[in-house]
Structure formats: C-alpha cells, structure tokens
CSV table of C-alpha atoms in Angstrom, one decimal:
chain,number,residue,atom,x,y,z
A,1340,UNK,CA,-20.3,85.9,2.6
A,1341,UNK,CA,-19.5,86.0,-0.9
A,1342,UNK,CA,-18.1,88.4,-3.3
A,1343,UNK,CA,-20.7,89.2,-6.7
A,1344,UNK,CA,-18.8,90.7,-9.5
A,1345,UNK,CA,-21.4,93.3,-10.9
A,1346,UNK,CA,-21.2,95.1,-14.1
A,1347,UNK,CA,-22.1,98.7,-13.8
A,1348,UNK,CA,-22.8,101.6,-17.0
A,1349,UNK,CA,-22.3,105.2,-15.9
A,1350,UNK,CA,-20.7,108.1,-17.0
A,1351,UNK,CA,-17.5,108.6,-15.9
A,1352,UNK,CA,-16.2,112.4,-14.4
A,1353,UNK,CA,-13.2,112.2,-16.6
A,1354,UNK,CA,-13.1,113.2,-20.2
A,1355,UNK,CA,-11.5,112.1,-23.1
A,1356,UNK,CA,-9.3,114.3,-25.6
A,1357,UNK,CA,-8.8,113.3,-29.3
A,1358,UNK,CA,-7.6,115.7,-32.1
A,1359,UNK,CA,-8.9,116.6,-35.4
A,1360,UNK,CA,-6.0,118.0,-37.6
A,1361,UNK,CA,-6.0,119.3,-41.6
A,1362,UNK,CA,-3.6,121.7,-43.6
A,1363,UNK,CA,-5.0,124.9,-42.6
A,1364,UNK,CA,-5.4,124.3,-38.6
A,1365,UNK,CA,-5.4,121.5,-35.4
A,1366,UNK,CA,-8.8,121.4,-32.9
A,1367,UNK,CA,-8.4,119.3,-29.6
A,1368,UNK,CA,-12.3,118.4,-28.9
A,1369,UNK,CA,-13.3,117.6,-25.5
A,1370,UNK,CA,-16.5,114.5,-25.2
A,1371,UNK,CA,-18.0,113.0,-22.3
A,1372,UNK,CA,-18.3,108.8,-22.6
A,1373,UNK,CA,-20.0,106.0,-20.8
A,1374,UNK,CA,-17.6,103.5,-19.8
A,1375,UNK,CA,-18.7,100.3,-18.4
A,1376,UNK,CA,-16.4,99.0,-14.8
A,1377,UNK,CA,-16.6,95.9,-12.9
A,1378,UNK,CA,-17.5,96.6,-9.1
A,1379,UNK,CA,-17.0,94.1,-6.2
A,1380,UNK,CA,-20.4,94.1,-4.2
A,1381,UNK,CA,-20.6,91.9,-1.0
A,1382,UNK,CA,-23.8,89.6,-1.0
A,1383,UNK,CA,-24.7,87.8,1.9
A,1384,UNK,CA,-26.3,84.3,0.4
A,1385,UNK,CA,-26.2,81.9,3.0
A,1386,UNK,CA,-24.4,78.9,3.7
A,1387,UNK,CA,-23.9,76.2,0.6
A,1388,UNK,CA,-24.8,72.4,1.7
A,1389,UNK,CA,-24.8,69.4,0.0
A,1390,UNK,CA,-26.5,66.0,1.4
A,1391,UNK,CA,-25.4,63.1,-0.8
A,1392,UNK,CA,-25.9,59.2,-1.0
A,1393,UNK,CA,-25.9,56.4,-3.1
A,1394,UNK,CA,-28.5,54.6,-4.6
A,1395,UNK,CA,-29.6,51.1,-3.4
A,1396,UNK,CA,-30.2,48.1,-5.4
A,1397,UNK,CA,-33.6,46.6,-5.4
A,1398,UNK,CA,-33.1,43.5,-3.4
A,1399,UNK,CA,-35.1,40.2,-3.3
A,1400,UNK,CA,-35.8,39.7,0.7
A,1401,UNK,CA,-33.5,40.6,3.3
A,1402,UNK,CA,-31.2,38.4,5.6
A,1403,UNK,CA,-30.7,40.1,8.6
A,1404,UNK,CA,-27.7,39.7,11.5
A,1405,UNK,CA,-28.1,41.2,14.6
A,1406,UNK,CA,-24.3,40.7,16.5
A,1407,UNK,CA,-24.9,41.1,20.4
A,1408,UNK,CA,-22.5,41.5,22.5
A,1409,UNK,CA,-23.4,39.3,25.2
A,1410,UNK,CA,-20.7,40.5,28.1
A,1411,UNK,CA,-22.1,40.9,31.7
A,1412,UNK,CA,-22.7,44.9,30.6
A,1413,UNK,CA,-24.8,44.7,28.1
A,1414,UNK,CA,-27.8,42.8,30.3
A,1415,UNK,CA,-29.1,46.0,31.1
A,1416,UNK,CA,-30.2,46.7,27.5
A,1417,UNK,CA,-31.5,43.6,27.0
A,1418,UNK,CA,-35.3,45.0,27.1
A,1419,UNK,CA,-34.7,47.8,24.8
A,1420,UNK,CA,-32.4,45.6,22.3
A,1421,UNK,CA,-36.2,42.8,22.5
A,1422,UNK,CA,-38.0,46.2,21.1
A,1423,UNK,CA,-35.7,47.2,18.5
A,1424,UNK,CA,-35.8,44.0,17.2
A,1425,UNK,CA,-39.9,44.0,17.5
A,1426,UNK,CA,-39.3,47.7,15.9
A,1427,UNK,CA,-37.5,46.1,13.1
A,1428,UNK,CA,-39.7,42.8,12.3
A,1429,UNK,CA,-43.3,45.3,12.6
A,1430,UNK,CA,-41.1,47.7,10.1
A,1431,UNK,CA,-39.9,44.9,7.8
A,1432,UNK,CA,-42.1,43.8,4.6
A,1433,UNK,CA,-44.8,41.0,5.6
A,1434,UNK,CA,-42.9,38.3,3.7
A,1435,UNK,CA,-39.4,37.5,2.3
A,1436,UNK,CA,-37.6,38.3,5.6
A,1437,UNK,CA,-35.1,36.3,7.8
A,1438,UNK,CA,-33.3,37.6,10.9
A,1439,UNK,CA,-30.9,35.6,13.6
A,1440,UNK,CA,-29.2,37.0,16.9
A,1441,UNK,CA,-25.5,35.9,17.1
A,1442,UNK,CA,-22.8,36.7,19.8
A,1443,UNK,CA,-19.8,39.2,18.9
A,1444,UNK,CA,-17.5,36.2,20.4
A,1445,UNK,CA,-16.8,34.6,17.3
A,1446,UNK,CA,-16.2,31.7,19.0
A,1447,UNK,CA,-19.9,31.3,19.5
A,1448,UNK,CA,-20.9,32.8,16.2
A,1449,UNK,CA,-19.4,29.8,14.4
A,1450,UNK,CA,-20.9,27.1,16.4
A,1451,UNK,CA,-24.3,29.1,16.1
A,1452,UNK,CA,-27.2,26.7,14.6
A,1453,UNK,CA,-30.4,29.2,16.1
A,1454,UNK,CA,-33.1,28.5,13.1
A,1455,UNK,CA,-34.0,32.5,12.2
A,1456,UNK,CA,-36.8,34.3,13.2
A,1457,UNK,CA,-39.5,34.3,10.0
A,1458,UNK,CA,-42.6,36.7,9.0
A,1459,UNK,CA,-45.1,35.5,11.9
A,1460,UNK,CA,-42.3,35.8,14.4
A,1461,UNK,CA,-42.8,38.3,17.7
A,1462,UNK,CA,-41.1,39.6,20.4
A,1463,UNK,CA,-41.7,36.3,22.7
A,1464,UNK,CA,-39.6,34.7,19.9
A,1465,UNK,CA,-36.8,37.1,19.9
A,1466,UNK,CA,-36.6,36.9,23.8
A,1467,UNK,CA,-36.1,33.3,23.7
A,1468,UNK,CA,-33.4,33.6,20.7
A,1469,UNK,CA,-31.7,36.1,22.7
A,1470,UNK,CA,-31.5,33.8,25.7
A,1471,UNK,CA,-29.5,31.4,23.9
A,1472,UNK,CA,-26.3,33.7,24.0
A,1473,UNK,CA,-25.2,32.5,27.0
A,1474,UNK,CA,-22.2,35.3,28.6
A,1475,UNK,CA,-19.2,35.4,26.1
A,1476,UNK,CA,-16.0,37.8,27.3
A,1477,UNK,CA,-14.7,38.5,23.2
A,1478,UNK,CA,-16.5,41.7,21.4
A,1479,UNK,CA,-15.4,40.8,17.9
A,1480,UNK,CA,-18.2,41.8,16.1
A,1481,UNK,CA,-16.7,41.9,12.3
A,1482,UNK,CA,-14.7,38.3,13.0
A,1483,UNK,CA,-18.1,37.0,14.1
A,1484,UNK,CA,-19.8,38.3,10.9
A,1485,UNK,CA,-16.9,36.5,9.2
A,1486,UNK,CA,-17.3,33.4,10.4
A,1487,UNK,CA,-20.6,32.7,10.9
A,1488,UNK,CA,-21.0,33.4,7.0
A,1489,UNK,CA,-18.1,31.8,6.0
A,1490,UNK,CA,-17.0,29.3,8.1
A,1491,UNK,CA,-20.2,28.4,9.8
A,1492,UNK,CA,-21.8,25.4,7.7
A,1493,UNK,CA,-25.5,26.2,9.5
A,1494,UNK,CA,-25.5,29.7,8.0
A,1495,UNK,CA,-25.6,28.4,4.3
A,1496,UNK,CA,-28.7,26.7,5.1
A,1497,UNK,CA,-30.7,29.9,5.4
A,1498,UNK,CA,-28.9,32.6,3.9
A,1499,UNK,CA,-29.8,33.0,0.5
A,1500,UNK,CA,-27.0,34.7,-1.8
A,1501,UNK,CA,-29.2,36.6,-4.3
A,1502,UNK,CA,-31.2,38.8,-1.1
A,1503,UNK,CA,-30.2,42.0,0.4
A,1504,UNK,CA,-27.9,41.4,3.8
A,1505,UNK,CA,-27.9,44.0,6.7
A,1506,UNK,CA,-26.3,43.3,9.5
A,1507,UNK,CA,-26.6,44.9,12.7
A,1508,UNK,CA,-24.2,45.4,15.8
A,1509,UNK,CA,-25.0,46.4,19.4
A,1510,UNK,CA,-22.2,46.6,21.7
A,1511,UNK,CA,-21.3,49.2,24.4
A,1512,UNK,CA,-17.4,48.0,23.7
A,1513,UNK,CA,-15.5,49.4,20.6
A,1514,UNK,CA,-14.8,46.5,17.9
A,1515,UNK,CA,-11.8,44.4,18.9
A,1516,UNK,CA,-11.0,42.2,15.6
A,1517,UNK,CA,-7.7,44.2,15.3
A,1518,UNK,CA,-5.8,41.2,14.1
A,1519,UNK,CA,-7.5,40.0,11.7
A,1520,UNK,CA,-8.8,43.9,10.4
A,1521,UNK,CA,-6.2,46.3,11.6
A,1522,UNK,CA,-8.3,48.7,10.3
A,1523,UNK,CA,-12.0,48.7,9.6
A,1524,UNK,CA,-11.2,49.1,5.7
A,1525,UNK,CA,-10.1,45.7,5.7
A,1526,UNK,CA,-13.3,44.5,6.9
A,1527,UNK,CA,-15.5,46.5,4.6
A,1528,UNK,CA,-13.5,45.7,1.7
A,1529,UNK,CA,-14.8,41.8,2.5
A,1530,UNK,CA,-18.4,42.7,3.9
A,1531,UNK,CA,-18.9,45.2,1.1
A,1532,UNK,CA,-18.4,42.4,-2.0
A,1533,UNK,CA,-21.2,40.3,-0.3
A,1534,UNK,CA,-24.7,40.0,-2.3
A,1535,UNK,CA,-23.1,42.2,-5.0
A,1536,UNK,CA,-22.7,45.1,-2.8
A,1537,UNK,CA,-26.5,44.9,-1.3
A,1538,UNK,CA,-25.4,44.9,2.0
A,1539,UNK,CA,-26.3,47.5,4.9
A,1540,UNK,CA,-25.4,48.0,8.4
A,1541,UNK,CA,-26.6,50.1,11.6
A,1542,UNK,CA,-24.7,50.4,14.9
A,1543,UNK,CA,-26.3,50.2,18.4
A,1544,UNK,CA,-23.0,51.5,20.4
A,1545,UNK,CA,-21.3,54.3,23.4
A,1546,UNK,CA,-21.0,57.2,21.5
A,1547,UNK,CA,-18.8,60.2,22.4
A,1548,UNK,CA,-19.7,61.8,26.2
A,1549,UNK,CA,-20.7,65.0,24.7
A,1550,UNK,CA,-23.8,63.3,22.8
A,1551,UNK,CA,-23.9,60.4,25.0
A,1552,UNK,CA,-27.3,59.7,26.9
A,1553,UNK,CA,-25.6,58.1,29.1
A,1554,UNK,CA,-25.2,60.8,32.0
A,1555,UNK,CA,-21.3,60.4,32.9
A,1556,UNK,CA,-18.0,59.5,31.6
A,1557,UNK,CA,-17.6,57.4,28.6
A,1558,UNK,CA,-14.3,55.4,28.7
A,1559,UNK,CA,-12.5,56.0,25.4
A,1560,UNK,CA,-12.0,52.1,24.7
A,1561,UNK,CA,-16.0,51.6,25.1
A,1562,UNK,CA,-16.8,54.2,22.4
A,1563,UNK,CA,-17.8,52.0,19.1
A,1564,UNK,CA,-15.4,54.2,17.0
A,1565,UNK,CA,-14.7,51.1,15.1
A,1566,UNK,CA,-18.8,49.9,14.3
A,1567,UNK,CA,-19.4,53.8,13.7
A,1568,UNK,CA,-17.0,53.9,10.7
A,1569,UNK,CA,-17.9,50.8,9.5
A,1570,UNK,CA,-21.9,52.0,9.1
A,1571,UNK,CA,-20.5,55.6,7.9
A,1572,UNK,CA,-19.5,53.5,5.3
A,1573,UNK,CA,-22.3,52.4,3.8
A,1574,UNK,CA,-24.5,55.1,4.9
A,1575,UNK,CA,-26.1,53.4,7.8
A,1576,UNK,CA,-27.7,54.4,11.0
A,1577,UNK,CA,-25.5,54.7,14.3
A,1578,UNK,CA,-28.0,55.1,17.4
A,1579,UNK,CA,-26.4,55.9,20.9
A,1580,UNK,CA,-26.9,52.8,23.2
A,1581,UNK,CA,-28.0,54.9,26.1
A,1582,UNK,CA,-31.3,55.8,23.8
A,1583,UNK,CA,-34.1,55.4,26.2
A,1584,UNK,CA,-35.9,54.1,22.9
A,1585,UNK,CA,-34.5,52.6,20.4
A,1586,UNK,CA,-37.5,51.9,18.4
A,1587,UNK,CA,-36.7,55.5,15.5
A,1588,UNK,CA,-33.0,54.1,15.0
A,1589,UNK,CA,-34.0,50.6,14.1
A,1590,UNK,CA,-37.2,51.8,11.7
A,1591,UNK,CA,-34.6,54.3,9.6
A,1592,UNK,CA,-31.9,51.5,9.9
A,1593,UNK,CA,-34.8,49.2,8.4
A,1594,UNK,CA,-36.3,51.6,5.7
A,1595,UNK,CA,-32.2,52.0,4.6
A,1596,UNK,CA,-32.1,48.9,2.8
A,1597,UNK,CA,-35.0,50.1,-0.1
A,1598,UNK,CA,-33.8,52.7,-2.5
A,1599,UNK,CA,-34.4,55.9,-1.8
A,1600,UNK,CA,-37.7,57.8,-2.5
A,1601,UNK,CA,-37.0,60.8,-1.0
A,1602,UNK,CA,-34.1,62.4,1.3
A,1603,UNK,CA,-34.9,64.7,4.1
A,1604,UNK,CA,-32.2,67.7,4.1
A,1605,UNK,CA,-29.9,68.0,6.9
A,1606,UNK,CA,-30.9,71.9,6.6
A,1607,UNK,CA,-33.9,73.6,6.0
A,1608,UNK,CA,-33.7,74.7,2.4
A,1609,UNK,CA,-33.9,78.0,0.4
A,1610,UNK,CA,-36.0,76.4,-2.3
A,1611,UNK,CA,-35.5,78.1,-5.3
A,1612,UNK,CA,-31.6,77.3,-4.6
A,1613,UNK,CA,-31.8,73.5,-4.6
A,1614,UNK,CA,-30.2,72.2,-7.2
A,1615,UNK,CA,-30.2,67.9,-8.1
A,1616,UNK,CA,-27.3,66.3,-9.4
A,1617,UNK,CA,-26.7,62.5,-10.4
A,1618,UNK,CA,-23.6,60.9,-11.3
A,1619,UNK,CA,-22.3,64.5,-11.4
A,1620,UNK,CA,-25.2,65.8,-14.2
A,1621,UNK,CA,-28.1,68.4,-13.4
A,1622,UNK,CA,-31.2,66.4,-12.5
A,1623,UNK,CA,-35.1,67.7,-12.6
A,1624,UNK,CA,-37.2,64.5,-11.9
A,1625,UNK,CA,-37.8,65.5,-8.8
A,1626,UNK,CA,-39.6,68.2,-6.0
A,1627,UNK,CA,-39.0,70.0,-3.3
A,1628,UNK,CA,-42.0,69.9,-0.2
A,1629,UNK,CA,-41.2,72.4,2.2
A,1630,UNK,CA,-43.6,71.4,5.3
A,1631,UNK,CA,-41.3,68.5,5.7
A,1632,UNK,CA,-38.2,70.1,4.1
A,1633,UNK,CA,-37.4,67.0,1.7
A,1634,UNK,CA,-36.7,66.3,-1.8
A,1635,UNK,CA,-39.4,63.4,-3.4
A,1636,UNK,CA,-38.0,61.6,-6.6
A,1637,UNK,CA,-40.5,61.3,-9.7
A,1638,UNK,CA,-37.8,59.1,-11.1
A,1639,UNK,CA,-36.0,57.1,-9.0
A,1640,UNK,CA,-32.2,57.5,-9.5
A,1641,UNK,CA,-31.1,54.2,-11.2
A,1642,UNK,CA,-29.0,51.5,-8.0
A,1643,UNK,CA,-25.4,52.4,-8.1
A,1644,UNK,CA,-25.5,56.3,-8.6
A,1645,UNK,CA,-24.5,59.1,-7.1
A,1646,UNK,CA,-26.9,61.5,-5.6
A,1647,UNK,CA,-25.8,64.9,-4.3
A,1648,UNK,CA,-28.5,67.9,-3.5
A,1649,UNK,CA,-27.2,71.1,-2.8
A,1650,UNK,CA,-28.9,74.1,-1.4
A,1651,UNK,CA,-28.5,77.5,0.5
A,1652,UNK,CA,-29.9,77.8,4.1
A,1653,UNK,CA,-29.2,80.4,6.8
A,1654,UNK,CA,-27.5,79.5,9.8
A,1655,UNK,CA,-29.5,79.8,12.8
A,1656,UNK,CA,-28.1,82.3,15.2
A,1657,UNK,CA,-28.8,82.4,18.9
A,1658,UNK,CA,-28.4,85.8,20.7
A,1659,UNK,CA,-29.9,84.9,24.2
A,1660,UNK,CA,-27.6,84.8,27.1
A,1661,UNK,CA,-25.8,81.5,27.6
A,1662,UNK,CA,-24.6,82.1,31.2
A,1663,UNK,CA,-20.8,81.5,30.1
C-alpha cells in the first residue's frame, strides 16, 4: 500500500476578514476564497520488483568443466548426469566447443589427462569419459577447479585462454575446500579473474528439504550451500539433484554463457509500469511481450553493464481452504 499526496481546489467553509479603513469611517468585509490543501489518499499499486543481471561478454568458444563427485552416492545419478551432459552438447553451438568430466577429489583432477569431448561427440562418449573417474572419497570441487587449471600441465594443452569457461559441479555433498577457501569469496575472487571475467557456473547439488525432490530428510552437511553461493555469484543456474530430469537446468545453464537477449520476469508484469534501467540510466531499446511475460532487447546492453527492470505486479492471493 502506498500513500499518494493529492492536491485538491475547493472552497473552504471558513471565511476570511480584512478591513477597509479612511478618515471618515472603518468597514470589516467578509469574502469567501478557494484555498488549495494537500490530502493523503491511500492507493493500492501493487508490489514493486526489480529482476537484475549483468551483461555477458561475447566469447570466442566455450571450455567447459564438469566436476563429479565420484563418491559411492552419487552412482545413482549417473544416468541422468549422461543426459545433462547430452542436454548440454545438443544445446551448445555446432562448433568451437570443448568439454571434460573431472573428479571433485583434487587429487585425481591434477593427474587428469581425459582428451575433451569435441563437436561430433554423443552420449556413448560421455559414458565412457565418465567411467574413467574411478571412486574418489574427497568432494573438493573448487580445489579441483584449481588444480586442474593451474597445476595440471594436460589442461593447458586444450584450454584456450581467450574462450569463455563455465564450469559445472554436481555433488550431493556440500563443497569441502575449507582450507584452502574458508569462504567461497576466496574462491570466486580467483575463478572470477579467469578469461577476463568470461567465466560461468551452474550447480547440480541437495538443496534445502523443503524444495528438495528428494522425498525425506536432507542432512545439513549434504546441502551444496557452498556450490549454491558460488553460482549466485555469477548468476548461474542451481538445479536440485533429485530432479527427475535434468535436461531444463543444463539448457538455461548452457544458454547463460551468450549475452542476454531477453530476460523473462520473475513476476508477471503490469506493463505500462515497467521501467529499463542500465548502468543506473532510463533505458527504451527494448519491449515488453506479454504472452510470455519477458522483456526483448532491440539493443543489446553493451558486456559489463548493469541491467535492472523494475515493474508493478499483484501478488497472487489464495483464499481456498488449506486444511491447517
């Protein structure tokens, strides 16, 4: 609810005396006047939101990292993880692509030398990729990033410096690199300065029970609070491991890494309040397509600036019974 000053004219029920005085004799005339007062008037205009993001760099083909936690756990999700990464290589561009599976032990990730799956590659390829990470018992996924990149000679002979980098962890453990990154900043400030900040991220992990898929008790230490700020980060997609499908996450995870085009709103819009601001100043390249409820650029907001879109919806309101 919010509070709209109004200013109203009327004519007020008071009068107004003034005198009128000479030598010979004093008159006190008596006038009506319009006076104009300032009224507080309730207005009920919805709820404010603003979705926000920043734009992407073009990048120059993609090097892709897919950390697995390879503990006894995770071989349950080992068909699902073979789709998502089919998802991924039928949503990537037909060229310029490179992807590799390593484990979240980082004592495997450094001795890694798997040659990366290329355009042509399918999902008979990524099986047998994936069946090289033998059982490892660490879930370290950022230490593994670290030193596969960096202290892993095979990785420079693939990795290109001057294409886009998104890596991607699935785990259904919480990140355990506490030593080396007592907190997740520490990470990101490293991981962020790669390829001149064209890097992305996505999270396959246990989220919380109450939007778990799951179907019981999540154990506090196996919740990927840890991934999940690192991909908040950067924007990036965080899909429940319990999905039955994890094919959606892994497309919006892959689309991520282009600049943006459009942005669906978290809220269905009042249209004639949405309002486009970049780098702080009122934009209007842009429209507003409400079957879909997004906002479509027609210019795309240069890499490296901010984009917020704000807007007026109404909040939903359920009146059937609940049972409680």
């Amino acid at each position: 609810m919010k509070i709209l000053l109004l200013a109203l004219s009327f004519l007020t029920s008071c009068y107004t005396d003034y005198s009128i005085g000479d030598q010979s004799e004093d008159r006190t005339i008596r006038e009506q006047i319009e006076v104009e007062v300032l009224v507080e008037v309730p207005v009920n205009e919805g709820i404010i939101w603003v979705d926000s993001f920043t734009q992407h760099m073009s990048v120059d083909g993609i090097d892709i990292i897919w950390v697995i936690d390879r503990s006894g756990s995770m071989a349950t999700h080992n068909d699902r993880l073979i789709a998502g990464v089919e998802a991924m290589i039928a949503a990537l561009p037909t060229a310029d692509w490179r992807l590799v599976m390593i484990s979240a032990d980082p004592r495997k990730a450094v001795t890694s030398t798997e040659f990366p799956l290329v355009p042509g590659d399918d999902g008979d390829d990524a099986r047998d990729m994936l069946d090289t990470l033998t059982n490892a018992p660490f879930e370290e996924g950022f230490n593994s990033v670290y030193d596969y990149i960096v202290n892993n000679p095979y990785s420079n002979t693939w990795m290109r410096p001057d294409a886009g980098l998104l890596v991607v962890f699935v785990s259904d453990e919480d990140e355990q690199s506490y030593v080396e990154y007592p907190a997740v900043s520490d990470f990101m400030d490293w991981y962020s300065s790669r390829r001149m900040g064209s890097v992305f991220m996505a999270s396959i992990i246990n989220i919380e029970p109450e939007d778990s898929l799951c179907g019981g008790w999540v154990p506090s230490h196996y919740i990927g609070k840890r991934y999940r700020e690192a991909t908040n980060m950067l924007s990036g997609v965080v899909l429940d491991i319990c999905s039955e499908d994890w094919t959606p996450g892994v497309t919006d995870a892959t689309h991520s890494i282009e600049p943006y085009e459009s942005l669906k709103l978290t809220h269905e819009a009042e249209a004639d309040s949405i309002r486009v601001f970049i780098d702080g100043q009122l934009n209007h390249d842009w429209y507003y397509q409400p079957s879909d409820n997004t906002v479509y650029f027609t210019i795309l907001p240069t890499a490296g600036s901010l984009v917020e879109i704000g807007y007026r919806y109404i909040e939903a309101t359920d009146t059937g019974d609940t049972g409680n």
